[in-house]
XYZ file of C-alpha atoms in Angstrom:
111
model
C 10.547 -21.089 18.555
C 8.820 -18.116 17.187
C 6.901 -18.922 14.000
C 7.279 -17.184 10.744
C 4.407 -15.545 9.248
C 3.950 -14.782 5.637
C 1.219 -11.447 5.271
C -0.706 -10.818 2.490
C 0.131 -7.098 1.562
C -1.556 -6.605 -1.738
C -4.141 -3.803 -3.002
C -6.822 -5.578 -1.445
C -5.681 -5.164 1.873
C -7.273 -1.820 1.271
C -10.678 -2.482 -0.613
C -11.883 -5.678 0.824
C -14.260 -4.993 3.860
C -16.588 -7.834 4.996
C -18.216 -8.912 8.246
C -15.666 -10.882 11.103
C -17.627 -14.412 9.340
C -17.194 -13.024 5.716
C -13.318 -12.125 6.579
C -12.626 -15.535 7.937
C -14.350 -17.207 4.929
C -11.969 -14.793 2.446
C -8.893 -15.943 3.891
C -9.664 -19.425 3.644
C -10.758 -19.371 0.101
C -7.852 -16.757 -0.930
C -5.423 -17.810 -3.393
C -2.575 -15.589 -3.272
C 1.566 -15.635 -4.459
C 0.835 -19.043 -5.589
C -0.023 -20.356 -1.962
C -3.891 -21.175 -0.575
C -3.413 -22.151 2.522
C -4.430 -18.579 4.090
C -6.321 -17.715 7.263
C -7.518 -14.851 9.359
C -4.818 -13.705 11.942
C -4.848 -14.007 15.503
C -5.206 -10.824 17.252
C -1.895 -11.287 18.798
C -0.506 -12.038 15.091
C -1.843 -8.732 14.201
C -0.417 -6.880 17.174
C 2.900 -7.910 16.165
C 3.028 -5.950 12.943
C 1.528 -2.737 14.574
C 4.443 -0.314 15.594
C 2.745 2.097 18.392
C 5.455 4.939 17.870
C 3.501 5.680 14.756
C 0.264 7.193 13.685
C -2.006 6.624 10.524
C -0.977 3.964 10.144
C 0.873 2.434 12.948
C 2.417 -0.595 11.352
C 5.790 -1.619 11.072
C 8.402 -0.632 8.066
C 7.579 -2.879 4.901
C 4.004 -2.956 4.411
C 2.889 -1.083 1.566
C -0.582 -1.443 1.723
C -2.817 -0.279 4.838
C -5.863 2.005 5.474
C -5.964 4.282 8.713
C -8.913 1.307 9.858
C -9.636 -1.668 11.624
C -8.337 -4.863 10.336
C -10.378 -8.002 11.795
C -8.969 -10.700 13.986
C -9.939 -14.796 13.927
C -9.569 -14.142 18.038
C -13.862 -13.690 19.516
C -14.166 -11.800 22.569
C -14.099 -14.632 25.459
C -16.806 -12.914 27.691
C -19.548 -12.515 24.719
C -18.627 -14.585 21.629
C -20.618 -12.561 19.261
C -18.146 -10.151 19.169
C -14.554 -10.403 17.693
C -11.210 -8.557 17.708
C -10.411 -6.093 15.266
C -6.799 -3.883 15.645
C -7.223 -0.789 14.817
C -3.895 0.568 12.155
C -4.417 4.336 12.555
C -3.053 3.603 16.113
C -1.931 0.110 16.745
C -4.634 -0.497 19.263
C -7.706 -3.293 19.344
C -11.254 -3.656 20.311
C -14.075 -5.772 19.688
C -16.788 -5.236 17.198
C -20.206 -7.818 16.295
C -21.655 -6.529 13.385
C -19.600 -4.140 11.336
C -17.258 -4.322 8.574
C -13.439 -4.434 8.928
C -10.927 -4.910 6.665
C -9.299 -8.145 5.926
C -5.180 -9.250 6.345
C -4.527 -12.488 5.725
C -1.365 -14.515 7.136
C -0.200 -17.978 6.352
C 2.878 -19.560 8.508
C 5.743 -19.907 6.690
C 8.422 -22.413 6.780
C-alpha cells in the first residue's frame, strides 16, 4: 500500500533556506497544523509531487507555495556521503549538492 503523505505548504516553504544538516534539523523540530512529528522528505517523496510537463515551477496542482529552486532531500548521495539530494522545482529534476543552501519541504505520513 502506498502511504499517504501530509506536505507542509506554508509561506515558509519559500523563505527558509538552510544547509542539507540545518534542513533535516528544521523538520524535526517544526511544529506545524497542530502536528510535530515532521521530517525531511525522501528524494523519491519529493519526486512524486514534481509534475515534469511544467516549468517554474514543476509541481503538481495544489501547492501554493514554491520557489523556481532546489528543495533538499533526507536521501545522501550513496557514492560520496557528503553530498545530498536536492530536486530542483523550476524543472522537476534532482542533483546532489554538499555545502549550499536549499530550501526546506517538510512531509509527515499521514494516516
Amino acid at each position: 500500500t502506498k502511504r499517504k503523505l501530509m506536505w507542509q505548504d506554508d509561506e515558509s516553504v519559500k523563505n527558509v533556506q538552510k544547509n542539507w544538516q540545518g534542513a533535516i534539523s528544521h523538520c524535526k523540530n517544526l511544529n506545524f497544523a497542530g502536528f510535530d512529528d515532521w521530517r525531511l522528505p525522501s528524494r523519491m517523496e519529493l519526486h512524486s509531487i514534481t509534475d515534469k510537463t511544467k516549468y517554474n515551477p514543476a509541481i503538481q496542482d495544489g501547492f501554493k507555495n514554491t520557489v523556481y529552486n532546489s528543495y533538499w532531500s533526507s536521501s545522501q548521495y550513496v557514492s560520496n556521503v557528503s553530498f545530498a539530494w536536492y530536486v530542483d522545482f523550476s524543472n522537476g529534476y534532482s542533483n546532489r549538492d554538499v555545502g549550499g543552501e536549499d530550501f526546506i519541504r517538510c512531509v509527515r505520513d499521514s494516516k
